[in-house]
Coordinates of C-alpha atoms and ligand atoms in Angstrom, one line a residue:
X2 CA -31.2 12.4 -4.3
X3 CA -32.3 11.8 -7.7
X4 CA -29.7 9.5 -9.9
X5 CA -28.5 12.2 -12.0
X6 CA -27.1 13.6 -8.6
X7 CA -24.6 10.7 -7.6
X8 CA -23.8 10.8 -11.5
X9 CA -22.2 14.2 -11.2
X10 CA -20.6 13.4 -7.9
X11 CA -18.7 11.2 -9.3
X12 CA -17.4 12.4 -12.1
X13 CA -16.6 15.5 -10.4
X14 CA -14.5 13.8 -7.5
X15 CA -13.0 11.5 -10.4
X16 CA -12.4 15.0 -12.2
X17 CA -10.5 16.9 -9.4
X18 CA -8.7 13.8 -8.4
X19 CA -7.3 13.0 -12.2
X20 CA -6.5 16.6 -12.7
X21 CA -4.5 16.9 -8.6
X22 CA -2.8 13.5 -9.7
X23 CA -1.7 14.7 -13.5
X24 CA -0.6 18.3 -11.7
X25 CA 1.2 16.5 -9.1
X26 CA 2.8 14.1 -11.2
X27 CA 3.9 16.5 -13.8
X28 CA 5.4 18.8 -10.9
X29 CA 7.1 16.1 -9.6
X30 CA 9.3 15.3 -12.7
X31 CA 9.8 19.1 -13.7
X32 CA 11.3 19.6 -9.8
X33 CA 13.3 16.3 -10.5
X34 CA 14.4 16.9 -13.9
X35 CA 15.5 20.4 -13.2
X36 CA 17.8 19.2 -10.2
X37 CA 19.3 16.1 -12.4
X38 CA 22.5 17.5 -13.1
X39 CA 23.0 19.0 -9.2
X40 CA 23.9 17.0 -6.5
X41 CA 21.8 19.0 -3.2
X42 CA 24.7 20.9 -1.1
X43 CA 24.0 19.0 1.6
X44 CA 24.5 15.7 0.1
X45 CA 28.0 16.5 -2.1
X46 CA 30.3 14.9 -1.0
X47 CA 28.3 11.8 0.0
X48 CA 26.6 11.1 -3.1
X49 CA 28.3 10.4 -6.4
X50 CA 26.6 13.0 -9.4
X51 CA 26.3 9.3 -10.9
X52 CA 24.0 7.8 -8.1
X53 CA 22.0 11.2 -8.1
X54 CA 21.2 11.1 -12.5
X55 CA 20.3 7.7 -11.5
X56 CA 17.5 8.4 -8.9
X57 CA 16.2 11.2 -10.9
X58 CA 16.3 9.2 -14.2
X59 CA 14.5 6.3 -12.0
X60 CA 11.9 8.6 -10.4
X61 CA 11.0 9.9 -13.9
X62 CA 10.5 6.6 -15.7
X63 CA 8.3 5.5 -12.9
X64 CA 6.1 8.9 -13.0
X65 CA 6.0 8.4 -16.8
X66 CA 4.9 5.1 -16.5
X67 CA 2.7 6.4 -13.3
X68 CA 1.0 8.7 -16.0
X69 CA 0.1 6.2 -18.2
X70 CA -1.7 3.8 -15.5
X71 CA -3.8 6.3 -14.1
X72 CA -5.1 7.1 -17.5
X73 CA -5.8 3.4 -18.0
X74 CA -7.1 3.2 -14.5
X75 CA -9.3 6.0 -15.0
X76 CA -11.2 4.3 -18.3
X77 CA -11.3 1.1 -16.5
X78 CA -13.1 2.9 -13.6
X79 CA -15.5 4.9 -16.1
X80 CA -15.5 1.2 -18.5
X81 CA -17.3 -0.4 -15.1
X82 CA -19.3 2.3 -13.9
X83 CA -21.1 5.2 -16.5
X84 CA -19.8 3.0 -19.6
X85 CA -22.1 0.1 -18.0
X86 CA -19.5 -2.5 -17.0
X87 CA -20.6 -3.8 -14.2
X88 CA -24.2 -3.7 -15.0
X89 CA -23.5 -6.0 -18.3
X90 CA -21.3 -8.3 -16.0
X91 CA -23.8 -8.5 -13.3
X92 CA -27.2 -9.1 -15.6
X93 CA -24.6 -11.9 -17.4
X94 CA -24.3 -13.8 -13.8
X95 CA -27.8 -13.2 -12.5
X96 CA -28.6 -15.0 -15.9
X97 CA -26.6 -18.1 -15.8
X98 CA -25.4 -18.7 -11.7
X99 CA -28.6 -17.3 -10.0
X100 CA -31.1 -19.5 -11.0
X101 CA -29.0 -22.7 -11.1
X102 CA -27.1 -21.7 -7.5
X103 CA -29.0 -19.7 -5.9
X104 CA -28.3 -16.0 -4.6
X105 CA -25.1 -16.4 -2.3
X106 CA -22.9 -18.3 -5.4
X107 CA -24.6 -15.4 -7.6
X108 CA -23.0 -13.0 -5.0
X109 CA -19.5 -14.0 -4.9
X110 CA -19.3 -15.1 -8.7
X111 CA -19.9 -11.5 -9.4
X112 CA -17.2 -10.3 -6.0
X113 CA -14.7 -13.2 -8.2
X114 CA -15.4 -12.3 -11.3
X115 CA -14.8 -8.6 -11.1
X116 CA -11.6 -9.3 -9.0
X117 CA -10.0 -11.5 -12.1
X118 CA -11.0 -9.6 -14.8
X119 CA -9.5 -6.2 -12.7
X120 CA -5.9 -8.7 -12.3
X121 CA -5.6 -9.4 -15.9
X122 CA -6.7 -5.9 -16.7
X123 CA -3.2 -4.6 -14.4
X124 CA -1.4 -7.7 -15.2
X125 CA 0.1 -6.0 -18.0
X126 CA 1.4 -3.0 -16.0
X127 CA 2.8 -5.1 -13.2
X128 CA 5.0 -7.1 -16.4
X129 CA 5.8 -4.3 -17.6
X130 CA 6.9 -2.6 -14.3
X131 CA 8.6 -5.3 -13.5
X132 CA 10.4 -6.5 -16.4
X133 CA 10.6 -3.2 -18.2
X134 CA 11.5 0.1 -15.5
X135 CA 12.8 -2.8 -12.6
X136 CA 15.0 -4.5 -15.3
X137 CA 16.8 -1.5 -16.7
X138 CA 17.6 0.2 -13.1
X139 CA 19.2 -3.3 -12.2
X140 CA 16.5 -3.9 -9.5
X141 CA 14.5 -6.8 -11.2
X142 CA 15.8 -10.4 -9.8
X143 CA 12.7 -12.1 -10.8
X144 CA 12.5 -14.6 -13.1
X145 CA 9.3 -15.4 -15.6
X146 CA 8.5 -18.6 -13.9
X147 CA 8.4 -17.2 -10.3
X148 CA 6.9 -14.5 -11.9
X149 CA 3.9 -16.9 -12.6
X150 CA 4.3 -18.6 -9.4
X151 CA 3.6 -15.6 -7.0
X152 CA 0.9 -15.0 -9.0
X153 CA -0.9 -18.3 -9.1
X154 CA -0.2 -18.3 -5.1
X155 CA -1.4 -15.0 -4.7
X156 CA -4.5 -15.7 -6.3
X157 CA -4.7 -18.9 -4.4
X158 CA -4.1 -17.0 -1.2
X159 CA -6.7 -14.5 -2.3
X160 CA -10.1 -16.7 -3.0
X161 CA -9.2 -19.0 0.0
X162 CA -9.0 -15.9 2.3
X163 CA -11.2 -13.5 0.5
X164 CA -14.3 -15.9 -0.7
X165 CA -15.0 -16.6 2.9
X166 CA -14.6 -13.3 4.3
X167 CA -16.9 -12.0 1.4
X168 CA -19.5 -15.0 1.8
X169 CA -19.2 -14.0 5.4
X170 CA -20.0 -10.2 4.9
X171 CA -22.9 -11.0 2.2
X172 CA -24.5 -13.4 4.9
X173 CA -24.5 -10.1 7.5
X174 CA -25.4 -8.0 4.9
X175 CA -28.2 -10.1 4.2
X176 CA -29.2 -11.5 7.5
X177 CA -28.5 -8.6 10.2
X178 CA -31.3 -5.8 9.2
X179 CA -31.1 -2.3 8.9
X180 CA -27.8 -2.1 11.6
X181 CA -25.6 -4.8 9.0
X182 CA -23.0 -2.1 8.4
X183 CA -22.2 -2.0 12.2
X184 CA -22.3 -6.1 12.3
X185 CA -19.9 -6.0 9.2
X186 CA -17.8 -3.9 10.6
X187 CA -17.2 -5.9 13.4
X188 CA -16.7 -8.8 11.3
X189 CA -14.1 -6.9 9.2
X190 CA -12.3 -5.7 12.6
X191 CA -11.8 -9.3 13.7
X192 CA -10.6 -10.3 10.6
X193 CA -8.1 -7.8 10.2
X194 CA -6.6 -8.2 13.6
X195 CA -6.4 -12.0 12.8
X196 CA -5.0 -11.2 9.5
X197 CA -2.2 -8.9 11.6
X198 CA -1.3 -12.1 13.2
X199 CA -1.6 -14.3 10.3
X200 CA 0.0 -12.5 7.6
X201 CA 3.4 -12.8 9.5
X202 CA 3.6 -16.1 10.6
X203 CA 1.7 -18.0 7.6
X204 CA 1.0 -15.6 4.5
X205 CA 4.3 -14.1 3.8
X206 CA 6.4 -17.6 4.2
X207 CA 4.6 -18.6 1.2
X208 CA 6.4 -15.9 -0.6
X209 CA 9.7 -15.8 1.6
X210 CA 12.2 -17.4 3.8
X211 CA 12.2 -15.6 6.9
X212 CA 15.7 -17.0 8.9
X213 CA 17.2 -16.1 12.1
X214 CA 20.0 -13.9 12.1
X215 CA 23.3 -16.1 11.1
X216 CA 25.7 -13.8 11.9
X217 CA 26.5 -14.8 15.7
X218 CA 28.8 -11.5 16.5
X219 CA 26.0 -9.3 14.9
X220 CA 23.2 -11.0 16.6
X221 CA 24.4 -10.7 20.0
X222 CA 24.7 -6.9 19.5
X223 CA 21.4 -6.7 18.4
X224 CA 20.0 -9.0 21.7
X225 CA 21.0 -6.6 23.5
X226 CA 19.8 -3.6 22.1
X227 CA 16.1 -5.5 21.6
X228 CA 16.5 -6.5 25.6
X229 CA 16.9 -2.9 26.0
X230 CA 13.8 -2.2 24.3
X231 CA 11.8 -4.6 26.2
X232 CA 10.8 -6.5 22.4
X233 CA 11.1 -10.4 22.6
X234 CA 13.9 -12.0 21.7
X235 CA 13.1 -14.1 18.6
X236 CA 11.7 -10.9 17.1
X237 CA 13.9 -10.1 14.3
X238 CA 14.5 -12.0 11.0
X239 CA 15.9 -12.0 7.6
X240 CA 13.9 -12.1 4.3
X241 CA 15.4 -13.2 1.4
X242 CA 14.4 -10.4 -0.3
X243 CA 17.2 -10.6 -3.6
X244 CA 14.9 -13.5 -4.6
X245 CA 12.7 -11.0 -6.4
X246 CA 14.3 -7.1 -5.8
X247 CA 17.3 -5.5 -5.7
X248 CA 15.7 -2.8 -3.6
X249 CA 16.8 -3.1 0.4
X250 CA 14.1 -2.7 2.9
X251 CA 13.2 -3.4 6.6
X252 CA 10.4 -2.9 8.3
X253 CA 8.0 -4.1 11.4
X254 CA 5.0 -6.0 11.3
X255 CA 2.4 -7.9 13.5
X256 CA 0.4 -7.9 16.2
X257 CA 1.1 -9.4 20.3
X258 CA 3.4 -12.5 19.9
X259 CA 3.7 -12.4 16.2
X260 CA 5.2 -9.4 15.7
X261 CA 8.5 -9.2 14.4
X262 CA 11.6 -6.9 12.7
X263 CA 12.1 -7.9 9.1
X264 CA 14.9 -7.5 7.4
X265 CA 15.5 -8.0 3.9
X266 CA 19.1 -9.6 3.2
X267 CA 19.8 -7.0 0.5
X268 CA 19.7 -4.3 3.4
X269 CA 21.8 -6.5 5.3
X270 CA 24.4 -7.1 2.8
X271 CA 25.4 -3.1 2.3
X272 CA 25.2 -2.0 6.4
X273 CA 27.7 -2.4 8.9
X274 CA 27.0 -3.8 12.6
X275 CA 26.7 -0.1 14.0
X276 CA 24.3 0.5 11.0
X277 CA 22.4 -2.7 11.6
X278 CA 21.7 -1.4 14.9
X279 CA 20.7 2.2 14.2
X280 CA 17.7 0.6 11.5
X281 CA 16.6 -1.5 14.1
X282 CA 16.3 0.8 16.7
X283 CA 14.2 2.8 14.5
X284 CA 12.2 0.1 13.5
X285 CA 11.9 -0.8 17.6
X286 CA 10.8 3.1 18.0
X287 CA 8.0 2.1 15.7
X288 CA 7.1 -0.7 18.2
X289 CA 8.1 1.6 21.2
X290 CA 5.7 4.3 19.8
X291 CA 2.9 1.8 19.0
X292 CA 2.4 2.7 15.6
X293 CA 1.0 -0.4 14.5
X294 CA -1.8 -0.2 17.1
X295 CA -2.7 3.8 16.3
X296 CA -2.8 3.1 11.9
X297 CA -4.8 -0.2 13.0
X298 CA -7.4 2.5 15.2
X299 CA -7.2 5.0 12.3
X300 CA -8.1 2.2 9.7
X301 CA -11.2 1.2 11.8
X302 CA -12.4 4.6 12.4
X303 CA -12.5 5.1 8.5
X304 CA -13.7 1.6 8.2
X305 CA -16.8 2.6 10.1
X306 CA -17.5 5.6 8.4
X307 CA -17.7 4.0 5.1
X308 CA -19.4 1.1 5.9
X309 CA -22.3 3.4 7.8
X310 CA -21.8 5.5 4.6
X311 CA -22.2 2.4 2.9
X312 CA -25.2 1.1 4.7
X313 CA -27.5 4.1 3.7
X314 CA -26.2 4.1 0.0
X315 CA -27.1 0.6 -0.2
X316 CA -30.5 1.6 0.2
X317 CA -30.8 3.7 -2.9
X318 CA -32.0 3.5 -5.8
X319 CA -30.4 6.0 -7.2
X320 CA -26.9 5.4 -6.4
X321 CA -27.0 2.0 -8.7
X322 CA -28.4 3.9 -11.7
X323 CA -26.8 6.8 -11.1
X324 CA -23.4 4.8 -11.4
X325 CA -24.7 2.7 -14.7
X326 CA -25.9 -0.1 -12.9
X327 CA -29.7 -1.5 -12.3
X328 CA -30.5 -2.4 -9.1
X329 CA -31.4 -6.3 -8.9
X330 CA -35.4 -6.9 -8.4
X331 CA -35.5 -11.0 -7.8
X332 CA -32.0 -11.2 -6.1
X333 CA -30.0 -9.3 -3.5
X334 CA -28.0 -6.3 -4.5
X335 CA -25.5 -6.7 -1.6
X336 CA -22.3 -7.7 -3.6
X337 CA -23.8 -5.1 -6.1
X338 CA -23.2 -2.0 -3.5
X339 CA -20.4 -3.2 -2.5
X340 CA -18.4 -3.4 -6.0
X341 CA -19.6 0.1 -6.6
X342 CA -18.8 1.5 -3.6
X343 CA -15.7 0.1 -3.9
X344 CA -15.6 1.9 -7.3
X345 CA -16.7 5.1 -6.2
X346 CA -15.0 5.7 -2.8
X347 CA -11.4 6.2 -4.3
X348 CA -11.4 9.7 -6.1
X349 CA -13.2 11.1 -3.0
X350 CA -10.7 8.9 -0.5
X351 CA -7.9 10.5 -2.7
X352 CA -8.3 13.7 -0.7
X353 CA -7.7 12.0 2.4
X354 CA -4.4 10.3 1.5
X355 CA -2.1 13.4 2.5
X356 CA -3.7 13.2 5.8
X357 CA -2.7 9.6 6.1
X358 CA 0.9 10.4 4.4
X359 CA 0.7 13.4 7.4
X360 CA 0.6 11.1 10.4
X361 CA 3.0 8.3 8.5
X362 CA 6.1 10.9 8.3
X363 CA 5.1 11.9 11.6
X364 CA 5.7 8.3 12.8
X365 CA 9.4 8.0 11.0
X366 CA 10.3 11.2 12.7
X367 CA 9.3 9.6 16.2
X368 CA 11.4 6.3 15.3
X369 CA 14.2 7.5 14.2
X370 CA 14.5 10.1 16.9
X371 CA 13.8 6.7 18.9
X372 CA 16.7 5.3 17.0
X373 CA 18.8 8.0 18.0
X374 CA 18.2 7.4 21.6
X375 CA 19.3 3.9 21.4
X376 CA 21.8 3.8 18.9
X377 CA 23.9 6.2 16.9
X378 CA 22.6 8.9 15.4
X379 CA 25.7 8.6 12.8
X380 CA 25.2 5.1 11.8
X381 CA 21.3 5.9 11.1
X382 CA 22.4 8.5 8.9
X383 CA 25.2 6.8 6.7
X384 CA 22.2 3.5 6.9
X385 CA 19.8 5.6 5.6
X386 CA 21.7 7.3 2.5
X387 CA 22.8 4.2 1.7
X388 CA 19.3 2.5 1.3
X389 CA 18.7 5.7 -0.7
X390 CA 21.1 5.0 -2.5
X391 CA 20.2 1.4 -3.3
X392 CA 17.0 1.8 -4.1
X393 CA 17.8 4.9 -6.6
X394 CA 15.3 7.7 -4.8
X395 CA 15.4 11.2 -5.6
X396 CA 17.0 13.6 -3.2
X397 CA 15.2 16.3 -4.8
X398 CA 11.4 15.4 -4.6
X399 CA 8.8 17.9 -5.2
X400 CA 7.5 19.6 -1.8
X401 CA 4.0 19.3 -2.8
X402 CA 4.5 16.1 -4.1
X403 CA 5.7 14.8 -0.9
X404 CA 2.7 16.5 1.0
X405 CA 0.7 13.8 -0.6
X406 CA 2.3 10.8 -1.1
X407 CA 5.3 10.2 0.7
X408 CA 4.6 7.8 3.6
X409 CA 8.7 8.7 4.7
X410 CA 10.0 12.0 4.8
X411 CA 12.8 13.0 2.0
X412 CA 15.9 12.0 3.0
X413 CA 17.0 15.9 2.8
X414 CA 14.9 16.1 5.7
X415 CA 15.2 13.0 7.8
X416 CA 18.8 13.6 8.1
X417 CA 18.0 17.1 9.2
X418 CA 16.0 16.0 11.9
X419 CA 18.9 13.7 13.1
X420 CA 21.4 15.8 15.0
X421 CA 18.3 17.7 17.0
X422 CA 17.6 14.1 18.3
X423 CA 21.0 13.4 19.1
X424 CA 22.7 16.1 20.6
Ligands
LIG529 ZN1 10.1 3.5 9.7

């Protein structure tokens, strides 16, 4: 394929994925902003006209301020790519670290540099987010300086975890012949299922305190109901989530002994016992299930696919140019390829996220029909309209919009769902 080829490509996949995202987006915020003033019949009753306004009000301040970072993101993508980004960055390093450091520091200055200057580039968004749209809704509890502290551990957290893995990767890309994408991806495999295990135990107590349960009445009830599950004991735990959100959560995390139910103490704070319960029995069904285990298979399967896919581009000429960059001729182009690919894969990969969304509702359905068998159907119910209401989302999402983005159903239809599995 000649250059001109992978050129129009990619602007066609960048094309039909800005114009699905902008039609999406805007039908999103019509179907919201239509249903502002109308609490859903099911839900009257339940929910105040007051907490509805706000979730729609919410929704459409994020999808306005969704609008304007996908425009951004989308110049930023083009700015690297046909606008020569990358290419300028990468001739600037194979200038100055190449022939003083050789061609693995060359490698990874380019993987570090591109990584910073694509933080600072979304830094703004993520203050703005944050201290604009979280602050007004009441959800923001972070402060400036902790603020700057996540972000000076995150990036920590990212070159002491990510340099290796990428020197690693380079070395296989460099070192294992024409098969390296199949070597890599073994590589990555590993390091994801250490990661599983890690992330739990050492990564997120950076962030968070993660405490046994204090509440000695509520923890017995919940022994019992993880005994009845068959999940260990010391499994479950509270976040101190209020630290930086408003917005409640749980969720379930982990791999063999270091997986665990999280809660985040905001969640804890607005449910009753019985209501405790029902969200961790559906957050057990997810264990029960094994969905952890079948997103971790799904994830390699695509893994492999793009790193084969990956292994053949690698070898062209005409990918590079035809993505604004010149292939290296005195060093390797390894970290090249992959900081295009990386580039390149998302407004094709776009098409496959409602598949992904597919299987994800699929799996809340499971657990909370799970939930239902363990605990009470009722409690999950009132549980989950309350973290609805807490965290201000729309009862009256757009169908199409859901299709492709929502990892959990609409609460319209979880709770629909809920008597079937409880009968
Ligand atoms: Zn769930």
């Amino acid at each position: 394929m000649h250059g001109f080829t992978y050129t129009a490509l990619f602007a066609l996949a960048l094309l039909m994925s800005l114009a699905a995202k902008f039609w999406l987006a805007t039908r999103q915020m019509r179907h919201v902003a239509h249903h502002r003033d109308q609490v859903p019949p099911a839900f009257v009753g339940t929910v105040t006209p007051q907490a509805h306004r706000r979730g729609a009000d919410y929704t459409l301040a994020k999808g306005r301020f969704g609008l304007l970072a996908t425009a951004f993101g989308t110049l930023v993508l083009l700015g690297w790519t046909l606008l020569g980004g990358l290419d300028a960055l990468n001739q600037a390093l194979l200038d100055t670290v190449q022939p003083r450091f050789g061609s693995m520091a060359y490698q990874l200055a380019l993987l570090a540099a591109f990584a910073l200057i694509g933080a600072a580039l979304d830094l703004p968004f993520e203050v703005y987010s944050t201290f604009r749209i979280e602050q007004r809704f009441g959800f923001n509890r972070m402060t400036p300086g902790l603020f700057v502290s996540d972000l000076a551990k995150n990036t920590a957290v990212g070159a002491l975890i990510g340099l290796p893995l990428a020197a690693l990767i380079l070395w296989i890309m460099g070192a294992a012949g024409a098969l390296w994408w199949l070597w890599a991806w073994v590589a990555w495999a590993l390091f994801n299922l250490v990661l599983l295990v890690l992330y739990p135990t050492v990564i997120a107590p950076l962030f968070n305190k993660f405490e046994p349960l204090a509440d000695a009445a509520l923890a017995a009830r919940v022994q019992s109901l993880m005994q009845r599950c068959g999940f260990a004991a010391q499994g479950l735990f509270v976040m101190d989530g209020s630290r930086r959100s408003a917005h409640a959560n749980a969720y379930f995390t982990g791999l063999g002994a270091a997986k665990r139910v999280v809660f985040f103490d905001t969640l804890l704070q607005r449910l009753s016992p019985g209501e405790v319960e029902a969200v961790l029995a559906h957050e057990l069904g997810h264990f029960n299930h094994r969905h952890v285990h079948k997103r971790i298979a799904g994830m390699f399967a695509f893994s492999l696919l793009a790193l084969a896919l990956l292994g053949w581009l690698s070898t062209q000429a005409a990918f590079f140019e035809g993505l604004g960059v010149t292939p290296n001729l005195q060093a390797p182009n390894d970290a090249l390829a992959l900081l295009l690919f990386m580039l390149a894969l998302p407004p094709f990969a776009f098409f496959v996220s409602p598949v992904m969304a597919h299987f994800s509702r699929r799996h809340e359905f499971e657990a909370d029909a799970y939930a239902c068998a363990q605990a009470s159907g009722q409690d999950l119910a009132s549980a989950l309209l309350k973290l609805h209401e807490d965290n201000a989302a729309t009862l009256t999402p757009d169908p199409m919009y859901v299709r492709f983005y929502y990892s959990h159903p609409p609460a319209s239809e979880r709770l629909a769902a809920l008597p079937a599995a409880n009968p």
